[in-house]
PDB file of C-alpha atoms in Angstrom:
ATOM      1  CA  MET R   1     -11.090 -38.213 -23.772  1.00 53.00           C
ATOM      2  CA  MET R   2     -12.114 -34.634 -22.943  1.00 53.00           C
ATOM      3  CA  LYS R   3     -10.125 -32.687 -20.374  1.00 52.00           C
ATOM      4  CA  ALA R   4     -12.155 -31.596 -17.353  1.00 52.00           C
ATOM      5  CA  ALA R   5     -12.822 -27.875 -17.055  1.00 54.00           C
ATOM      6  CA  THR R   6     -10.654 -26.032 -14.538  1.00 49.00           C
ATOM      7  CA  THR R   7     -12.641 -25.167 -11.443  1.00 50.00           C
ATOM      8  CA  LYS R   8     -12.695 -21.671  -9.984  1.00 47.00           C
ATOM      9  CA  LYS R   9     -10.937 -22.981  -6.870  1.00 48.00           C
ATOM     10  CA  GLU R  10      -8.110 -24.468  -8.954  1.00 48.00           C
ATOM     11  CA  THR R  11      -7.726 -21.177 -10.839  1.00 46.00           C
ATOM     12  CA  GLU R  12      -7.564 -19.167  -7.603  1.00 47.00           C
ATOM     13  CA  LYS R  13      -4.982 -21.587  -6.218  1.00 48.00           C
ATOM     14  CA  LYS R  14      -2.696 -20.919  -9.221  1.00 63.00           C
ATOM     15  CA  GLU R  15      -3.049 -17.128  -8.951  1.00 82.00           C
ATOM     16  CA  ALA R  16      -0.274 -15.317  -7.179  1.00 87.00           C
ATOM     17  CA  SER R  17      -0.988 -13.865  -3.748  1.00 93.00           C
ATOM     18  CA  PRO R  18      -0.995 -10.071  -3.400  1.00 93.00           C
ATOM     19  CA  SER R  19       2.419 -10.235  -1.698  1.00 93.00           C
ATOM     20  CA  GLU R  20       3.798 -12.332  -4.569  1.00 94.00           C
ATOM     21  CA  ARG R  21       2.373  -9.833  -7.054  1.00 94.00           C
ATOM     22  CA  ILE R  22       4.087  -6.971  -5.216  1.00 94.00           C
ATOM     23  CA  ASP R  23       7.348  -8.959  -5.253  1.00 92.00           C
ATOM     24  CA  ALA R  24       6.945  -9.428  -9.025  1.00 93.00           C
ATOM     25  CA  LYS R  25       6.150  -5.737  -9.563  1.00 94.00           C
ATOM     26  CA  ILE R  26       9.314  -4.695  -7.685  1.00 93.00           C
ATOM     27  CA  GLU R  27      11.411  -7.137  -9.717  1.00 94.00           C
ATOM     28  CA  GLU R  28       9.736  -6.132 -12.995  1.00 93.00           C
ATOM     29  CA  LEU R  29      10.523  -2.450 -12.424  1.00 94.00           C
ATOM     30  CA  GLY R  30      14.180  -3.310 -11.876  1.00 91.00           C
ATOM     31  CA  ASP R  31      15.275   0.278 -11.292  1.00 95.00           C
ATOM     32  CA  TRP R  32      15.139   2.998  -8.637  1.00 97.00           C
ATOM     33  CA  ARG R  33      11.325   2.756  -8.616  1.00 97.00           C
ATOM     34  CA  GLY R  34      11.460  -0.918  -7.645  1.00 96.00           C
ATOM     35  CA  GLU R  35      14.062  -0.188  -4.971  1.00 96.00           C
ATOM     36  CA  THR R  36      11.920   2.681  -3.637  1.00 97.00           C
ATOM     37  CA  LEU R  37       8.742   0.580  -3.613  1.00 97.00           C
ATOM     38  CA  ALA R  38      10.609  -2.218  -1.803  1.00 97.00           C
ATOM     39  CA  ARG R  39      11.935   0.229   0.821  1.00 97.00           C
ATOM     40  CA  ILE R  40       8.496   1.788   1.353  1.00 97.00           C
ATOM     41  CA  ARG R  41       7.015  -1.684   1.717  1.00 97.00           C
ATOM     42  CA  ALA R  42       9.612  -2.640   4.338  1.00 97.00           C
ATOM     43  CA  ILE R  43       8.944   0.545   6.318  1.00 98.00           C
ATOM     44  CA  ILE R  44       5.178  -0.079   6.242  1.00 98.00           C
ATOM     45  CA  ARG R  45       5.610  -3.691   7.384  1.00 97.00           C
ATOM     46  CA  GLU R  46       7.947  -2.607  10.203  1.00 97.00           C
ATOM     47  CA  ALA R  47       5.555   0.165  11.279  1.00 97.00           C
ATOM     48  CA  ASP R  48       2.592  -2.225  11.363  1.00 97.00           C
ATOM     49  CA  PRO R  49       3.415  -5.935  11.568  1.00 96.00           C
ATOM     50  CA  GLU R  50      -0.311  -6.707  11.184  1.00 96.00           C
ATOM     51  CA  VAL R  51      -0.585  -4.915   7.821  1.00 97.00           C
ATOM     52  CA  GLU R  52      -2.311  -6.828   5.032  1.00 97.00           C
ATOM     53  CA  GLU R  53      -0.988  -6.513   1.513  1.00 96.00           C
ATOM     54  CA  THR R  54      -3.605  -6.443  -1.224  1.00 96.00           C
ATOM     55  CA  TRP R  55      -3.579  -5.882  -4.982  1.00 95.00           C
ATOM     56  CA  LYS R  56      -6.260  -3.671  -6.509  1.00 93.00           C
ATOM     57  CA  TRP R  57      -7.199  -1.638  -9.541  1.00 86.00           C
ATOM     58  CA  ARG R  58      -5.320  -3.792 -12.049  1.00 84.00           C
ATOM     59  CA  GLY R  59      -1.917  -3.652 -10.494  1.00 89.00           C
ATOM     60  CA  VAL R  60      -1.683  -1.303  -7.548  1.00 95.00           C
ATOM     61  CA  PRO R  61      -0.072  -2.522  -4.308  1.00 96.00           C
ATOM     62  CA  VAL R  62      -2.291  -1.616  -1.351  1.00 97.00           C
ATOM     63  CA  TRP R  63      -1.566  -1.858   2.363  1.00 98.00           C
ATOM     64  CA  GLU R  64      -4.527  -2.280   4.698  1.00 97.00           C
ATOM     65  CA  HIS R  65      -5.319  -2.515   8.394  1.00 97.00           C
ATOM     66  CA  ALA R  66      -8.942  -1.902   9.418  1.00 96.00           C
ATOM     67  CA  GLY R  67      -9.259  -0.239   5.995  1.00 96.00           C
ATOM     68  CA  ILE R  68      -6.849   1.102   3.393  1.00 96.00           C
ATOM     69  CA  ILE R  69      -3.716   2.711   4.817  1.00 97.00           C
ATOM     70  CA  CYS R  70      -2.079   3.619   1.511  1.00 97.00           C
ATOM     71  CA  THR R  71      -1.343   2.595  -2.063  1.00 97.00           C
ATOM     72  CA  GLY R  72       2.010   2.437  -3.822  1.00 97.00           C
ATOM     73  CA  GLU R  73       1.784   3.541  -7.436  1.00 96.00           C
ATOM     74  CA  THR R  74       4.749   3.702  -9.778  1.00 96.00           C
ATOM     75  CA  TYR R  75       5.069   6.118 -12.685  1.00 96.00           C
ATOM     76  CA  LYS R  76       7.924   7.012 -15.010  1.00 95.00           C
ATOM     77  CA  THR R  77       9.362   9.763 -12.813  1.00 97.00           C
ATOM     78  CA  VAL R  78       7.778   9.170  -9.400  1.00 97.00           C
ATOM     79  CA  VAL R  79       6.714   6.577  -6.854  1.00 97.00           C
ATOM     80  CA  LYS R  80       3.457   7.847  -5.343  1.00 97.00           C
ATOM     81  CA  LEU R  81       2.398   6.757  -1.878  1.00 97.00           C
ATOM     82  CA  THR R  82      -1.253   7.769  -1.473  1.00 97.00           C
ATOM     83  CA  PHE R  83      -2.843   7.680   1.975  1.00 97.00           C
ATOM     84  CA  ALA R  84      -6.581   6.997   1.728  1.00 96.00           C
ATOM     85  CA  LYS R  85      -7.447   9.256   4.693  1.00 96.00           C
ATOM     86  CA  GLY R  86      -4.317  11.399   4.557  1.00 96.00           C
ATOM     87  CA  ALA R  87      -6.169  14.686   5.020  1.00 96.00           C
ATOM     88  CA  SER R  88      -7.168  13.476   8.499  1.00 96.00           C
ATOM     89  CA  VAL R  89      -3.712  12.204   9.501  1.00 95.00           C
ATOM     90  CA  GLU R  90      -1.259  14.396  11.414  1.00 91.00           C
ATOM     91  CA  ASP R  91       1.826  15.084   9.283  1.00 94.00           C
ATOM     92  CA  PRO R  92       4.212  17.047  11.542  1.00 93.00           C
ATOM     93  CA  SER R  93       7.176  16.312   9.233  1.00 95.00           C
ATOM     94  CA  ASN R  94       5.305  17.586   6.158  1.00 95.00           C
ATOM     95  CA  LEU R  95       5.878  14.451   4.109  1.00 96.00           C
ATOM     96  CA  PHE R  96       2.704  14.979   2.090  1.00 97.00           C
ATOM     97  CA  ASN R  97       3.666  16.856  -1.062  1.00 96.00           C
ATOM     98  CA  SER R  98       0.961  15.818  -3.531  1.00 94.00           C
ATOM     99  CA  SER R  99      -2.847  15.596  -3.761  1.00 92.00           C
ATOM    100  CA  LEU R 100      -3.021  18.381  -1.180  1.00 93.00           C
ATOM    101  CA  GLU R 101      -6.182  20.017  -2.497  1.00 91.00           C
ATOM    102  CA  GLY R 102      -8.635  17.192  -1.734  1.00 85.00           C
ATOM    103  CA  ASN R 103     -10.663  16.652   1.418  1.00 92.00           C
ATOM    104  CA  THR R 104      -9.686  13.015   1.909  1.00 95.00           C
ATOM    105  CA  ARG R 105      -6.486  11.721   0.327  1.00 95.00           C
ATOM    106  CA  ARG R 106      -2.915  12.954   0.584  1.00 97.00           C
ATOM    107  CA  ALA R 107       0.137  11.619  -1.213  1.00 97.00           C
ATOM    108  CA  ILE R 108       3.901  11.574  -1.066  1.00 97.00           C
ATOM    109  CA  ASP R 109       5.672  11.766  -4.416  1.00 98.00           C
ATOM    110  CA  ILE R 110       9.149  10.284  -4.235  1.00 97.00           C
ATOM    111  CA  HIS R 111      11.514  11.079  -7.094  1.00 98.00           C
ATOM    112  CA  GLU R 112      14.735   9.340  -8.068  1.00 97.00           C
ATOM    113  CA  GLY R 113      17.526  10.078  -5.612  1.00 96.00           C
ATOM    114  CA  GLU R 114      15.271  11.406  -2.843  1.00 96.00           C
ATOM    115  CA  LYS R 115      15.845  10.021   0.633  1.00 94.00           C
ATOM    116  CA  ILE R 116      12.859   8.640   2.514  1.00 94.00           C
ATOM    117  CA  ASP R 117      12.413   9.984   6.055  1.00 96.00           C
ATOM    118  CA  GLU R 118      11.827   6.570   7.597  1.00 97.00           C
ATOM    119  CA  ALA R 119      10.885   7.810  11.069  1.00 97.00           C
ATOM    120  CA  ALA R 120       8.338  10.266   9.662  1.00 97.00           C
ATOM    121  CA  LEU R 121       6.870   7.640   7.300  1.00 97.00           C
ATOM    122  CA  THR R 122       6.630   5.153  10.167  1.00 97.00           C
ATOM    123  CA  ALA R 123       4.727   7.742  12.212  1.00 97.00           C
ATOM    124  CA  LEU R 124       2.360   8.440   9.288  1.00 97.00           C
ATOM    125  CA  VAL R 125       1.612   4.748   8.786  1.00 97.00           C
ATOM    126  CA  ARG R 126       0.922   4.267  12.487  1.00 97.00           C
ATOM    127  CA  ALA R 127      -1.309   7.363  12.561  1.00 97.00           C
ATOM    128  CA  ALA R 128      -3.246   6.085   9.527  1.00 97.00           C
ATOM    129  CA  VAL R 129      -3.770   2.691  11.198  1.00 97.00           C
ATOM    130  CA  ALA R 130      -4.939   4.384  14.406  1.00 96.00           C
ATOM    131  CA  LEU R 131      -7.390   6.502  12.392  1.00 96.00           C
ATOM    132  CA  ASN R 132      -8.704   3.427  10.565  1.00 95.00           C
ATOM    133  CA  LYS R 133      -9.196   1.589  13.851  1.00 95.00           C
ATOM    134  CA  ALA R 134     -10.941   4.581  15.423  1.00 93.00           C
ATOM    135  CA  SER R 135     -13.241   4.885  12.393  1.00 84.00           C
ATOM    136  CA  LYS R 136     -14.406   1.274  12.578  1.00 72.00           C
ATOM    137  CA  PRO R 137     -17.589   0.726  14.577  1.00 68.00           C
ATOM    138  CA  ALA R 138     -16.849  -0.944  17.898  1.00 60.00           C
ATOM    139  CA  SER R 139     -17.819  -4.591  17.941  1.00 55.00           C
ATOM    140  CA  LYS R 140     -20.874  -5.374  20.002  1.00 51.00           C
ATOM    141  CA  LYS R 141     -19.932  -7.120  23.207  1.00 51.00           C
ATOM    142  CA  ALA R 142     -22.385  -8.809  25.479  1.00 47.00           C
ATOM    143  CA  SER R 143     -22.805  -6.830  28.658  1.00 47.00           C
ATOM    144  CA  ALA R 144     -22.283  -8.818  31.835  1.00 45.00           C
TER     145      ALA R 144
END
């Protein structure tokens, strides 16, 4: 007897959720980069409890709320937190230290042993969410 073909729905059901993929990425790294990514993730979730975790571009953790807030990329010597609209976000603590030349994005490169300024990162995440919300067209409401 022939085995029935797997349906798209069954395949999607077996795929890991974005949050599970981020968990796996952190575990797979197994070093300071995984610890840093996990800490960044916790700060983002605390700053915005409504944040949605997504997984894009073949393996990049992305945090969204009314649009992309930031991505968390891991390289050999750095964990890069790139804010999609960072150039338009107030950064009074000067956390942005990378991708400073562009008109849109800004990034924070975190190297091994560097301490994360949690209060400043929380403020950046909240500012990015506020900017995303302000950029979204207002929903049409019936006038009374």
